[in-house]
Amino acid sequence: MSEAGRFPDDFLWGVATSAYQIEGAWKEDGKGPSIWDTFSHTAGKIVDGSTGDVACDHYHLWRQDIELMKDLGVQGYRFSVSWPRVLPDGFGPVNEKGLDFYDRLVDGLKEAGIEPFVTLYHWDLPQSLQDIGGWTNRSVAYYFADYATVLSRRLGDRVRFWMTHNEPWVVAWIGYGWGHHAPGLTSARAALQVSHHLLLSHGLAFPVLKDSGNQSKVGIVLNLSPVYPATESEQDQEAARRQDGFLNRWYLDPIFVGAYPADMWSLFGNLVPKVEAGDLSLISKPVDFLGVNYYSRSVVADDPAGGLTKTRSVRVPESEYTEMDWEIYPQGLYDLLMRLHRDYRAPTLYITENGAAFKDEVAEDGSVRDERRLRFLREHFVQASRAIQDKVRLKGYFVWSLMDNFEWAFGYTKRFGIVYVDFSTQKRILKESAKWFRQVIKENRVV
Ligand code: IFM
C-alpha cells in the first residue's frame, strides 16, 4: 500500500449485525425463548420498555436487507445465528424451519456476492440452558460445541468464516457480574466462571468448525479497549495495568498465551474460576483470525474504593463523546492494533465492529445527515490504514451497524446504523454515512 488512506486490494469491507438485535420473529416457526426474550419482557430492564420481539423484522425483510447491502457494495456481512431458533431447547431436536432461515440467508448473500461471516453466540442463550445455570454450568460449553456441529453440517459447505463468540467480557460482566444485561445476575464469582466457560466453549467448538470444510477460517471476537493512565503517576500506571488485565488480557492471554495473567489471578483471589486440566490447551489452539470490536479507549485512575480492580474511570474534558457517552478516540484503534501485533503476534485481524450512536433525525427532504458518524468512521478508517502501513495484518473492517437496531438495555434509544430504520413502518433510509461508505468501498480508500 503506497498512498496513505488506500487499502490493500484484498481488503474486505463489511457491515455487522446480530440476531436478537434485528431479527424479531421471537416466537415464530418453532423458535424457543432466549434469555433476552425473558429479560426484555421483564419490567424495568430496558430503558424504553421495548423488546426485540419485532426489532428490524429482518426475519421477514432479509431479502430487502441483502439488496441494501448490495447497493452499498459491501463485500462481507457479519451476522449471528440465534441458538434457540435452531435448537429451541439449546440441545436435542433441531428446528428445521429455523435452520432453513439461515440457509436461505447464506444462499442469498452468496448470490449477491457478499461473504457471510457467521457468529455463533451473540448473547441470546436458549432460556432452557439458563434454567440449568446458563454459562455458570460447564455442560453448556459442551452443548455449544454440539450446536456448532449442527451449524457446520448445514452451512459449512458455504460459510468460510466463523466466529464462536462475540465479546465474552460483556456476556460475563454485564450479564452475570453487574446484571444490566440478560440473565441479570450480580455475582463477580459467576462472571469469572462464565468467562472461563465461554472460552472453553470456544475451544471445544473450534475443531468442529475447522472441520466444516471449504477451508473454513475460525476466530473469536473480543471487545478490546486500550487503557491509558489518567496521569503519569506510578499509582495510575499500575491502575491502568490492572484495568487492562481485567478488560483485555484476561481474554487475550488464555487464547494467545495459553494461561491466565498471573497478576490478575492473584488480584481476583478466591473469586478465580475453576479450570480443569486441558482447558487452556483447548482454548489456545491457534485461531485463524481475531475479531476486534473497538469503540473507545479507557482512561483510569487508581482508586482504592474502585471495586475489584481498584480503579476509577476518568472523563477527558477536551474530548468529544457519543450518545453512549463513549469518548471518541480514533488513535486508540491504531494503538490497539499495534499492541495486538507486537505483544500477541496476532494472526489475521478483522475489525468486526466499529461505529457510533448519535442522535439522528430525518430531515424534511427525507435525508439523514449524520455528519458526526461519517467523521467518526473516517477518522477510524485512517487509523486502520496507518496500522496496515505499519505491518499489522488487518484484513477487513465491519461497520457496526448495517442499520439501527435494538441496543440491548437501551432498547431503541441509541441509533448505531448507517441505515436509518423507522421502527413504526420498517422503512430503511440510507444515512449520509452509508452513501459515503459506499464511495470508500468503491475506491478502496478513505475519501
Ligand atoms: O450493539 C452492540 C453489539 O451487540 C456488541 N458490540 C457493541 C455494540 C454497541 O453497543
CSV table of N, CA and C in Angstrom, one decimal, residues 377-432:
chain,number,residue,atom,x,y,z
A,377,LEU,N,-16.3,7.6,11.5
A,377,LEU,CA,-15.8,6.4,10.7
A,377,LEU,C,-14.6,6.8,9.9
A,378,ARG,N,-14.6,8.0,9.3
A,378,ARG,CA,-13.4,8.4,8.5
A,378,ARG,C,-12.1,8.4,9.4
A,379,GLU,N,-12.2,9.0,10.6
A,379,GLU,CA,-11.0,9.0,11.4
A,379,GLU,C,-10.6,7.7,11.8
A,380,HIS,N,-11.5,6.8,12.1
A,380,HIS,CA,-11.1,5.4,12.4
A,380,HIS,C,-10.5,4.6,11.3
A,381,PHE,N,-11.1,4.9,10.1
A,381,PHE,CA,-10.5,4.2,8.9
A,381,PHE,C,-9.1,4.6,8.7
A,382,VAL,N,-8.8,5.9,8.9
A,382,VAL,CA,-7.5,6.5,8.7
A,382,VAL,C,-6.5,5.7,9.7
A,383,GLN,N,-6.9,5.5,10.9
A,383,GLN,CA,-6.1,4.8,11.9
A,383,GLN,C,-5.8,3.4,11.5
A,384,ALA,N,-6.9,2.8,10.9
A,384,ALA,CA,-6.7,1.4,10.5
A,384,ALA,C,-5.7,1.3,9.3
A,385,SER,N,-5.8,2.3,8.4
A,385,SER,CA,-4.9,2.3,7.3
A,385,SER,C,-3.4,2.5,7.8
A,386,ARG,N,-3.3,3.4,8.8
A,386,ARG,CA,-1.9,3.6,9.4
A,386,ARG,C,-1.4,2.3,9.9
A,387,ALA,N,-2.2,1.5,10.6
A,387,ALA,CA,-1.7,0.3,11.2
A,387,ALA,C,-1.3,-0.7,10.1
A,388,ILE,N,-2.1,-0.7,9.0
A,388,ILE,CA,-1.7,-1.6,7.9
A,388,ILE,C,-0.3,-1.2,7.4
A,389,GLN,N,-0.1,0.1,7.2
A,389,GLN,CA,1.2,0.5,6.7
A,389,GLN,C,2.3,0.1,7.7
A,390,ASP,N,1.9,0.0,9.0
A,390,ASP,CA,3.0,-0.4,9.9
A,390,ASP,C,2.9,-1.9,10.2
A,391,LYS,N,2.5,-2.6,9.1
A,391,LYS,CA,2.6,-4.1,9.0
A,391,LYS,C,1.6,-4.9,9.8
A,392,VAL,N,0.6,-4.3,10.4
A,392,VAL,CA,-0.5,-5.1,11.1
A,392,VAL,C,-1.2,-5.9,10.0
A,393,ARG,N,-1.5,-7.1,10.3
A,393,ARG,CA,-2.2,-8.0,9.3
A,393,ARG,C,-3.8,-7.8,9.4
A,394,LEU,N,-4.2,-6.6,9.1
A,394,LEU,CA,-5.6,-6.3,9.2
A,394,LEU,C,-6.2,-6.5,7.8
A,395,LYS,N,-7.2,-7.4,7.8
A,395,LYS,CA,-7.8,-7.9,6.5
A,395,LYS,C,-9.2,-7.4,6.2
A,396,GLY,N,-9.8,-6.8,7.2
A,396,GLY,CA,-11.2,-6.3,6.8
A,396,GLY,C,-11.7,-5.5,8.0
A,397,TYR,N,-12.9,-4.8,7.6
A,397,TYR,CA,-13.4,-3.8,8.6
A,397,TYR,C,-14.9,-3.9,8.4
A,398,PHE,N,-15.6,-4.2,9.5
A,398,PHE,CA,-17.1,-4.3,9.5
A,398,PHE,C,-17.6,-3.1,10.4
A,399,VAL,N,-18.4,-2.3,9.7
A,399,VAL,CA,-19.0,-1.2,10.5
A,399,VAL,C,-20.2,-1.7,11.3
A,400,TRP,N,-20.3,-1.3,12.5
A,400,TRP,CA,-21.4,-1.5,13.4
A,400,TRP,C,-22.3,-0.3,13.4
A,401,SER,N,-23.4,-0.3,12.8
A,401,SER,CA,-24.1,-1.5,12.3
A,401,SER,C,-24.7,-1.2,10.9
A,402,LEU,N,-25.1,-2.2,10.2
A,402,LEU,CA,-25.8,-2.0,9.0
A,402,LEU,C,-27.0,-1.1,9.2
A,403,MET,N,-27.8,-1.3,10.2
A,403,MET,CA,-28.9,-0.5,10.5
A,403,MET,C,-29.2,-0.3,11.9
A,404,ASP,N,-30.0,0.7,12.3
A,404,ASP,CA,-30.4,1.0,13.6
A,404,ASP,C,-31.1,-0.3,14.1
A,405,ASN,N,-30.9,-0.5,15.4
A,405,ASN,CA,-31.5,-1.8,15.9
A,405,ASN,C,-31.7,-1.7,17.4
A,406,PHE,N,-32.0,-2.9,18.0
A,406,PHE,CA,-32.3,-2.9,19.5
A,406,PHE,C,-31.0,-2.9,20.2
A,407,GLU,N,-30.7,-1.8,20.9
A,407,GLU,CA,-29.4,-1.7,21.5
A,407,GLU,C,-29.5,-2.2,23.0
A,408,TRP,N,-29.8,-3.4,23.1
A,408,TRP,CA,-29.8,-4.1,24.4
A,408,TRP,C,-30.6,-3.3,25.5
A,409,ALA,N,-30.0,-3.1,26.6
A,409,ALA,CA,-30.7,-2.4,27.7
A,409,ALA,C,-31.2,-1.0,27.4
A,410,PHE,N,-30.6,-0.4,26.3
A,410,PHE,CA,-31.0,0.9,25.8
A,410,PHE,C,-32.2,0.8,24.8
A,411,GLY,N,-32.7,-0.4,24.6
A,411,GLY,CA,-33.8,-0.5,23.6
A,411,GLY,C,-33.5,0.2,22.3
A,412,TYR,N,-34.5,1.0,21.9
A,412,TYR,CA,-34.3,1.7,20.5
A,412,TYR,C,-33.9,3.1,20.7
A,413,THR,N,-33.3,3.4,21.9
A,413,THR,CA,-33.0,4.8,22.1
A,413,THR,C,-31.6,5.2,21.5
A,414,LYS,N,-30.8,4.2,21.1
A,414,LYS,CA,-29.5,4.6,20.5
A,414,LYS,C,-29.4,4.0,19.1
A,415,ARG,N,-29.1,4.9,18.2
A,415,ARG,CA,-29.0,4.5,16.8
A,415,ARG,C,-27.6,4.4,16.4
A,416,PHE,N,-27.2,3.2,16.0
A,416,PHE,CA,-25.8,2.9,15.6
A,416,PHE,C,-25.8,2.7,14.0
A,417,GLY,N,-26.9,2.6,13.4
A,417,GLY,CA,-26.9,2.2,12.0
A,417,GLY,C,-26.3,3.2,11.0
A,418,ILE,N,-25.8,2.7,9.9
A,418,ILE,CA,-25.5,3.7,8.8
A,418,ILE,C,-26.8,3.8,7.9
A,419,VAL,N,-27.7,2.9,8.2
A,419,VAL,CA,-29.0,2.9,7.6
A,419,VAL,C,-30.0,3.2,8.7
A,420,TYR,N,-30.9,4.2,8.5
A,420,TYR,CA,-31.9,4.6,9.5
A,420,TYR,C,-33.1,3.7,9.4
A,421,VAL,N,-33.6,3.3,10.5
A,421,VAL,CA,-34.8,2.4,10.5
A,421,VAL,C,-35.9,3.2,11.2
A,422,ASP,N,-37.0,3.4,10.5
A,422,ASP,CA,-38.3,3.9,11.1
A,422,ASP,C,-39.0,2.7,11.7
A,423,PHE,N,-38.9,2.5,13.0
A,423,PHE,CA,-39.4,1.3,13.6
A,423,PHE,C,-41.0,1.2,13.5
A,424,SER,N,-41.6,2.3,13.2
A,424,SER,CA,-43.1,2.1,13.1
A,424,SER,C,-43.5,1.6,11.7
A,425,THR,N,-42.7,1.8,10.7
A,425,THR,CA,-43.0,1.4,9.4
A,425,THR,C,-42.1,0.4,8.8
A,426,GLN,N,-40.9,0.2,9.5
A,426,GLN,CA,-39.8,-0.6,9.0
A,426,GLN,C,-39.2,-0.1,7.7
A,427,LYS,N,-39.4,1.2,7.5
A,427,LYS,CA,-38.7,1.8,6.3
A,427,LYS,C,-37.3,2.0,6.6
A,428,ARG,N,-36.4,1.7,5.7
A,428,ARG,CA,-35.0,1.9,5.8
A,428,ARG,C,-34.6,3.1,4.9
A,429,ILE,N,-33.7,4.0,5.5
A,429,ILE,CA,-33.2,5.2,4.7
A,429,ILE,C,-31.7,5.2,4.9
A,430,LEU,N,-31.0,5.3,3.7
A,430,LEU,CA,-29.6,5.4,3.8
A,430,LEU,C,-29.2,6.7,4.4
A,431,LYS,N,-28.4,6.7,5.5
A,431,LYS,CA,-27.9,7.9,6.0
A,431,LYS,C,-26.7,8.4,5.2
A,432,GLU,N,-26.3,9.7,5.4
A,432,GLU,CA,-25.2,10.2,4.6
A,432,GLU,C,-24.0,9.3,4.8
